[in-house]
PDB file of C-alpha atoms and ligand atoms in Angstrom:
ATOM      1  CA  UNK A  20      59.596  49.162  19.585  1.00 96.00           C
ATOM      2  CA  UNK A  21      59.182  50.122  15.936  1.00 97.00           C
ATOM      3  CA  UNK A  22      59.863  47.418  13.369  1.00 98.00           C
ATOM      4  CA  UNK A  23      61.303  47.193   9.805  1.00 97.00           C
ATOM      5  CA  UNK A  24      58.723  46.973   7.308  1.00 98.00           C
ATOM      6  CA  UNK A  25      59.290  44.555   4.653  1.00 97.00           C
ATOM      7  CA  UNK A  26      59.350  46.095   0.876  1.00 97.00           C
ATOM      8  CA  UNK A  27      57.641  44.731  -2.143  1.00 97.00           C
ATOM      9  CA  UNK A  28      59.846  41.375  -3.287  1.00 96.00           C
ATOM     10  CA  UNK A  29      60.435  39.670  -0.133  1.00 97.00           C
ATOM     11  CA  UNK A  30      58.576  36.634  -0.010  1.00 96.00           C
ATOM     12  CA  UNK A  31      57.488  36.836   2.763  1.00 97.00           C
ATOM     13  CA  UNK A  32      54.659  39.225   1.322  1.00 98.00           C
ATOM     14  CA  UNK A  33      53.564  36.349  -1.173  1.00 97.00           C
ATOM     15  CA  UNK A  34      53.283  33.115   1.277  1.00 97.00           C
ATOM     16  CA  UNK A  35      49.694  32.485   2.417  1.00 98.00           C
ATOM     17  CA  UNK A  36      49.975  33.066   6.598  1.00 98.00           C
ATOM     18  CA  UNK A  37      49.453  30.647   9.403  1.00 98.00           C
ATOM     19  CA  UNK A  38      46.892  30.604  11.979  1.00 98.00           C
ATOM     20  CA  UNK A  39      48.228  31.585  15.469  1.00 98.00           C
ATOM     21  CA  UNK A  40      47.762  29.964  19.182  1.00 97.00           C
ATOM     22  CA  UNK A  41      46.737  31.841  22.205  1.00 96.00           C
ATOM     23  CA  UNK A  42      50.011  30.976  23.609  1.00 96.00           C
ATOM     24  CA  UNK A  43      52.026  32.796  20.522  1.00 98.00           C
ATOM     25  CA  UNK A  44      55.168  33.781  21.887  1.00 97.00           C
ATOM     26  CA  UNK A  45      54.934  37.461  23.522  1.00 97.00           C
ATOM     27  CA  UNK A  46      51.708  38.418  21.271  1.00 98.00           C
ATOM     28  CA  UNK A  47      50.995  41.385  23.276  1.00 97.00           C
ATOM     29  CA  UNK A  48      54.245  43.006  22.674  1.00 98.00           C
ATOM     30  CA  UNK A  49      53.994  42.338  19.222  1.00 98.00           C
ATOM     31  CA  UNK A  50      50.770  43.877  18.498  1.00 98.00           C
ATOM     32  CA  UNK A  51      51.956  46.947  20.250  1.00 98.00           C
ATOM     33  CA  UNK A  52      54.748  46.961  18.412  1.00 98.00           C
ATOM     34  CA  UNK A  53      52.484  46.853  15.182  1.00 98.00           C
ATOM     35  CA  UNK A  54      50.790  49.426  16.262  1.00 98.00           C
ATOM     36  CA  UNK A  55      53.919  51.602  17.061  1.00 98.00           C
ATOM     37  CA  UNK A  56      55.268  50.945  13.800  1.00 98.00           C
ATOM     38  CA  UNK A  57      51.934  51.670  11.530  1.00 98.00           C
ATOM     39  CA  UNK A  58      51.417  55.322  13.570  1.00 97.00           C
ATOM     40  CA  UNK A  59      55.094  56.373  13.136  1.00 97.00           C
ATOM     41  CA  UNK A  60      54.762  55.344   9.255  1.00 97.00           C
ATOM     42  CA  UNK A  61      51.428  56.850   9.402  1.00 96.00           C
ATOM     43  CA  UNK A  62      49.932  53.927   8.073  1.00 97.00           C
ATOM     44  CA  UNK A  63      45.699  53.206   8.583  1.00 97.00           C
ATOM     45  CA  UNK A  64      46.770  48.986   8.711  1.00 98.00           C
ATOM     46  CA  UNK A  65      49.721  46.419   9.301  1.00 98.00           C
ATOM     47  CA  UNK A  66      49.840  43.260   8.903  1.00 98.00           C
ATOM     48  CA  UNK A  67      52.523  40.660  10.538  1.00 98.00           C
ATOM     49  CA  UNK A  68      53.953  39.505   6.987  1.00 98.00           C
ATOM     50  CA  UNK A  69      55.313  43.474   6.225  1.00 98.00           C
ATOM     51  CA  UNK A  70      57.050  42.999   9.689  1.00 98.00           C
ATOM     52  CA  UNK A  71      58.342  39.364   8.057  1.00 97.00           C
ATOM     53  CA  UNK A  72      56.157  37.318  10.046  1.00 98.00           C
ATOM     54  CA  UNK A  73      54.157  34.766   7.573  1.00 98.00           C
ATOM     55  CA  UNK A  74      51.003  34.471  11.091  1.00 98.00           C
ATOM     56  CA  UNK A  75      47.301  35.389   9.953  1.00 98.00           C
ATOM     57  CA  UNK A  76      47.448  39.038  12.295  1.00 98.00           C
ATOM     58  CA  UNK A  77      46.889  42.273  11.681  1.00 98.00           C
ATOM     59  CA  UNK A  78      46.083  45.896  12.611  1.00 98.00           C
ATOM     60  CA  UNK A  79      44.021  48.730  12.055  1.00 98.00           C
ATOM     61  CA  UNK A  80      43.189  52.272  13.095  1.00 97.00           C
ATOM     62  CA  UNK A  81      41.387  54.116   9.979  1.00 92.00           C
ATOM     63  CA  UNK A  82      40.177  57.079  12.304  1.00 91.00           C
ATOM     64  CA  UNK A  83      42.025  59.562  10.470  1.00 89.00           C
ATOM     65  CA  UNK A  84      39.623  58.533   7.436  1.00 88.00           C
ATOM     66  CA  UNK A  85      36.594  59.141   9.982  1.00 88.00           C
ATOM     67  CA  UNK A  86      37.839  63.137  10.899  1.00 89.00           C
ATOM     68  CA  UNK A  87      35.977  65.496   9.425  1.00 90.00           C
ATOM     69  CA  UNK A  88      38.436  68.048   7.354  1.00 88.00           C
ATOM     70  CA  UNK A  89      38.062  71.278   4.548  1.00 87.00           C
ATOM     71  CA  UNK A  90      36.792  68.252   2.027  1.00 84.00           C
ATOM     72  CA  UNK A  91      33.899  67.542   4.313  1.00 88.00           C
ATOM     73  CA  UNK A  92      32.818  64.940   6.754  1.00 89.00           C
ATOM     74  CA  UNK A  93      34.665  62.416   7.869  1.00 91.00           C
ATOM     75  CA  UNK A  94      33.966  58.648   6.874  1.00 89.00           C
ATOM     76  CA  UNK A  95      31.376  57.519   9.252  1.00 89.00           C
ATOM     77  CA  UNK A  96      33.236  53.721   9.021  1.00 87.00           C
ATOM     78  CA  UNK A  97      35.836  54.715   9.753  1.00 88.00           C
ATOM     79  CA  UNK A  98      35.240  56.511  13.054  1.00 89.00           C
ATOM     80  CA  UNK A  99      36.935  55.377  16.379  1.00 90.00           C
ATOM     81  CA  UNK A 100      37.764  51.949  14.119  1.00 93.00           C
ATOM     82  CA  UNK A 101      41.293  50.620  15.552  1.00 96.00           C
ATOM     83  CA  UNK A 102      41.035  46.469  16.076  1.00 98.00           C
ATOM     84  CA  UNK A 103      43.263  43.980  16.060  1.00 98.00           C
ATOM     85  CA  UNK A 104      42.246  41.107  13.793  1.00 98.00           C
ATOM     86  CA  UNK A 105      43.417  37.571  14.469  1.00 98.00           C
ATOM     87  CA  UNK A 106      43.092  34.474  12.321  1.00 98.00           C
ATOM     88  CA  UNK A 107      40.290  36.563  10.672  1.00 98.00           C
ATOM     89  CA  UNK A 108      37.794  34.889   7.774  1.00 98.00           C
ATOM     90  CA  UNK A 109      35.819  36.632   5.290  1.00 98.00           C
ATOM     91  CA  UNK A 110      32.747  35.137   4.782  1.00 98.00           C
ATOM     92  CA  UNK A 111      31.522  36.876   2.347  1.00 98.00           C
ATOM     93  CA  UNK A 112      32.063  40.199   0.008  1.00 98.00           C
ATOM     94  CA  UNK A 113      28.867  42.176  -0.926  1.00 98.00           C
ATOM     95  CA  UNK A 114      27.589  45.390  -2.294  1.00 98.00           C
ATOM     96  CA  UNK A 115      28.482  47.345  -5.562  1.00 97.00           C
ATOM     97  CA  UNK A 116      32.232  47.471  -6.465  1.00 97.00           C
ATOM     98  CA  UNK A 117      33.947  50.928  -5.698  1.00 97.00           C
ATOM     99  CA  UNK A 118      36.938  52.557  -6.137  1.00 97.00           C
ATOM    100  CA  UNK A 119      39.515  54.119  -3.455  1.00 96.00           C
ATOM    101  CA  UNK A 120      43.138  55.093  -3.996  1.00 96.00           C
ATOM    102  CA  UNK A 121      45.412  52.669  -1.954  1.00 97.00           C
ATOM    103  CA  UNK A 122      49.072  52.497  -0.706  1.00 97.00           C
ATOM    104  CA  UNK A 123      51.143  50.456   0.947  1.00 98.00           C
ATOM    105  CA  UNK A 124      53.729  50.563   3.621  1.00 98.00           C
ATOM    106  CA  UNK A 125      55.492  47.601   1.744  1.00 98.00           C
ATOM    107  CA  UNK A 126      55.051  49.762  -1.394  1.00 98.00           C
ATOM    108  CA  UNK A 127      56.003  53.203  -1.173  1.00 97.00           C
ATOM    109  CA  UNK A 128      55.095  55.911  -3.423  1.00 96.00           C
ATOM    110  CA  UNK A 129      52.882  53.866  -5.607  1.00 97.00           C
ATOM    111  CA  UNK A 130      49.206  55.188  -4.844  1.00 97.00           C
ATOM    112  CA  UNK A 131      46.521  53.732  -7.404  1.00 97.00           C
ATOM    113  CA  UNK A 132      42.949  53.465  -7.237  1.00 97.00           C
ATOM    114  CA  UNK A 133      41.396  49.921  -6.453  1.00 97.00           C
ATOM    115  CA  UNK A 134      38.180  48.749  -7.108  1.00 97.00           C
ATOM    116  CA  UNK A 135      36.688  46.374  -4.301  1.00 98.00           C
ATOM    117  CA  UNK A 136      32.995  45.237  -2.950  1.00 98.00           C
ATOM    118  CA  UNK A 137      31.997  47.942  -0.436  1.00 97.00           C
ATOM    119  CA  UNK A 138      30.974  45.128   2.496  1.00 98.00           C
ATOM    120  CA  UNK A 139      32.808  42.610   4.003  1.00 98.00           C
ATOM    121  CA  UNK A 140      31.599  40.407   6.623  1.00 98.00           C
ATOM    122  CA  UNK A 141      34.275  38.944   8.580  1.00 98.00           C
ATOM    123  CA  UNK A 142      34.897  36.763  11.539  1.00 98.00           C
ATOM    124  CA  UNK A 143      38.065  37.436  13.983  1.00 98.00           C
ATOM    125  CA  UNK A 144      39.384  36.973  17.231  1.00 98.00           C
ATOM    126  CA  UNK A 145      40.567  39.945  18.964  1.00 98.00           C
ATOM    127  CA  UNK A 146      43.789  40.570  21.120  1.00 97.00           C
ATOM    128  CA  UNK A 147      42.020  38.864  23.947  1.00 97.00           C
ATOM    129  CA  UNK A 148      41.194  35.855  21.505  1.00 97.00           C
ATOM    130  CA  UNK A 149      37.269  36.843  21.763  1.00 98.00           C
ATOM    131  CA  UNK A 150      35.222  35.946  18.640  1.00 98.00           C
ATOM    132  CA  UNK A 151      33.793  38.217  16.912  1.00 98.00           C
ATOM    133  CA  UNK A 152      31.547  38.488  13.566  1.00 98.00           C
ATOM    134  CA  UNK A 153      31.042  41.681  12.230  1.00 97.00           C
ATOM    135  CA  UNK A 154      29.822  42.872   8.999  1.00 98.00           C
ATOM    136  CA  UNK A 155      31.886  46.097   7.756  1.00 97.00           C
ATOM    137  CA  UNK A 156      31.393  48.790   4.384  1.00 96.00           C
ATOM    138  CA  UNK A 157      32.941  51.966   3.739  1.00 93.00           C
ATOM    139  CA  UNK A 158      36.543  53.114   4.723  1.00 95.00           C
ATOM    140  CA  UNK A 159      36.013  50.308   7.296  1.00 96.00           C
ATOM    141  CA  UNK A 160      35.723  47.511   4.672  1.00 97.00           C
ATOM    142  CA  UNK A 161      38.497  48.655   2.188  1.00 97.00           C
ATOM    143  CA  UNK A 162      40.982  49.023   4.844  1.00 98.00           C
ATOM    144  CA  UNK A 163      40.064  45.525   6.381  1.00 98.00           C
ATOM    145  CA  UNK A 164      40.343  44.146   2.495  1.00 98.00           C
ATOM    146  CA  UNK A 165      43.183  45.437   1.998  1.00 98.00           C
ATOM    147  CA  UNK A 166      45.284  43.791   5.464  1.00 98.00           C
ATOM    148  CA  UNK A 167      43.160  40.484   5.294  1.00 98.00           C
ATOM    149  CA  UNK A 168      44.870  40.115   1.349  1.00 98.00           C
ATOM    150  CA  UNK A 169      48.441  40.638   3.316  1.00 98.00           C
ATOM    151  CA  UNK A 170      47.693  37.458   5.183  1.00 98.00           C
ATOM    152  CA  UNK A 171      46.767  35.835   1.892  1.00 98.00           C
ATOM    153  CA  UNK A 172      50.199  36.520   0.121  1.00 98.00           C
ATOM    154  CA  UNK A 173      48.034  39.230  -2.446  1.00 98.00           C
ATOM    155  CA  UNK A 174      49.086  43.192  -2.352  1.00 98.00           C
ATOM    156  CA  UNK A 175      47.102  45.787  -3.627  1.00 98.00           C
ATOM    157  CA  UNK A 176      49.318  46.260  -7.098  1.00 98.00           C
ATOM    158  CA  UNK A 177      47.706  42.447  -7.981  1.00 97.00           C
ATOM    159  CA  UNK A 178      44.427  44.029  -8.835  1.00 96.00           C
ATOM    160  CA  UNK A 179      45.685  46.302 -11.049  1.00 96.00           C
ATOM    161  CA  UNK A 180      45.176  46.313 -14.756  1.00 95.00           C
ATOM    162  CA  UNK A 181      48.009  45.076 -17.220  1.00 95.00           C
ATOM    163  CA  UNK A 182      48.934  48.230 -18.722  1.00 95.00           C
ATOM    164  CA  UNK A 183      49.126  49.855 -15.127  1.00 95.00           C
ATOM    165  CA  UNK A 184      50.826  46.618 -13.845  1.00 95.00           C
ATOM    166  CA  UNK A 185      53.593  47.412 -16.978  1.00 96.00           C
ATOM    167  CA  UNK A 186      54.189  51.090 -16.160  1.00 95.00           C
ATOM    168  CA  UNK A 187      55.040  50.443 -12.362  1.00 97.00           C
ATOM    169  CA  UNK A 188      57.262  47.320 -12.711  1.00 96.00           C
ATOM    170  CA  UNK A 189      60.217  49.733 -12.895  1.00 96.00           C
ATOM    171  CA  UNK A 190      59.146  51.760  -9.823  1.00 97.00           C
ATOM    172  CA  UNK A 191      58.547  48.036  -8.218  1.00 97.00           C
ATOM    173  CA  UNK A 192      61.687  46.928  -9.139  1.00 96.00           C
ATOM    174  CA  UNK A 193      63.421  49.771  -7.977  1.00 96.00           C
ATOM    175  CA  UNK A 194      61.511  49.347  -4.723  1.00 96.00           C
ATOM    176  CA  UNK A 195      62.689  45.948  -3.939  1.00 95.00           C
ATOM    177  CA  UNK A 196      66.569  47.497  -4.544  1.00 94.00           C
ATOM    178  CA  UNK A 197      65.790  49.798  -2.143  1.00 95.00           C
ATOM    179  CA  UNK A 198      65.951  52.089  -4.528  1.00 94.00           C
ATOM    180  CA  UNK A 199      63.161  54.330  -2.740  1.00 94.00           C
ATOM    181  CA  UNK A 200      63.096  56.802  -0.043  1.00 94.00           C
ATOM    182  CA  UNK A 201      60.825  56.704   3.414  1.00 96.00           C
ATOM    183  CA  UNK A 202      60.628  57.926   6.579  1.00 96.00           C
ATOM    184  CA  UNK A 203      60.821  55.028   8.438  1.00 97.00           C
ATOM    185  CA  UNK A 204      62.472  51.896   8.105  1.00 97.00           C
ATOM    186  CA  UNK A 205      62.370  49.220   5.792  1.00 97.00           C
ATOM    187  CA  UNK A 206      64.153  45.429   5.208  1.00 96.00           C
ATOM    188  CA  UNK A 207      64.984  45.435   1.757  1.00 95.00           C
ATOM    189  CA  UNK A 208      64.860  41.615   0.086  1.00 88.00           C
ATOM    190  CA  UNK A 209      67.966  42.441  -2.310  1.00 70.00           C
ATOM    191  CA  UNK A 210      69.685  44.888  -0.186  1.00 60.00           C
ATOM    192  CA  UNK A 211      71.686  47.524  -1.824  1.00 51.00           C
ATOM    193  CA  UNK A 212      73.813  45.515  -2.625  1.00 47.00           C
ATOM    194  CA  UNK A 213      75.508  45.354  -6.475  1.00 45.00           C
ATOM    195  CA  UNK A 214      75.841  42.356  -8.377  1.00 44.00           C
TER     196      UNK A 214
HETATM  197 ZN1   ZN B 305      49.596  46.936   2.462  1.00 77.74          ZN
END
């Protein structure tokens, strides 16, 4: 079942998310529903506060970063990487800082470029609640920086500079009208409606 995704404003996408229990309340059908509702949006990540759910979850699948196209190779990262990442902790950010263009599902049609640490080393349980600690870079990294924030009530837009920040607060604003057109379906925290 696909799921509203929450737009930029709700606060949901600013409160710092909860660890989960094993026993969450039908987990399974949520993460497939994640899943579902990041591949019709044709997003690379989801986490559970854009579907209004303030729980430290979310999901990946950056293989279309990892196929090789007319630009060249594929990102090697980001090759056959689809996880699901639960009550995750970065341990540490290392490397050089880079920058990537990055979007959000929350935020449509704002793409800017981002600059992050290129490895991450994380630890996570998976959807079977298995521990694992794995150290990531590349594709892999960035798209795993940019979900774990999610769960951490930060968005991409945060890291932005101030004179950026000032030029999309109108196009932000707009967004959390619903002032914005996308192909799937969002929850809107003012509605359309008119004061
Ligand atoms: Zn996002």
């Amino acid at each position: 079942m696909k799921l509203p995704i929450v737009a930029y404003g709700d606060p949901v996408l600013r409160a710092k998310a909860e660890e989960i229990e094993e026993d969450y309340p039908n987990l399974k059908g949520l993460i497939d529903d994640m899943f579902e509702t990041m591949y019709a949006a044709s997003g690379v990540g989801l986490a559970a506060p854009q579907v209004g759910l303030p729980i430290r979850l979310f999901v990946v699948d950056a293989t279309p970063f990892g196929e090789d196209d007319e630009d060249g190779p594929g990102d090697e990262s980001a090759k056959d990487f689809k996880k699901v990442f639960i009550n995750p902790i970065i341990i540490e950010e290392s490397g050089d800082l880079w920058g990537f263009s990055e979007g959000c599902l929350s935020i449509p049609g704002i793409n800017e470029e981002v600059q992050r640490k290129e490895n991450v080393l994380i630890n996570y349980l998976d959807e079977n609640f298995e521990e694992h600690e794995v150290l990531l870079t590349g594709v892999a990294a960035r798209v795993v920086q940019h979900e774990y924030d999610h769960i951490e009530g930060k968005l991409f837009i945060d890291k932005l500079g101030p004179v950026k920040k000032t030029f999309l607060k109108s196009k932000l604003e707009a967004i959390s009208k619903g002032e914005v057109k996308t192909s799937y379906k969002m929850k809107f925290p003012q509605g359309r409606k008119k004061r």
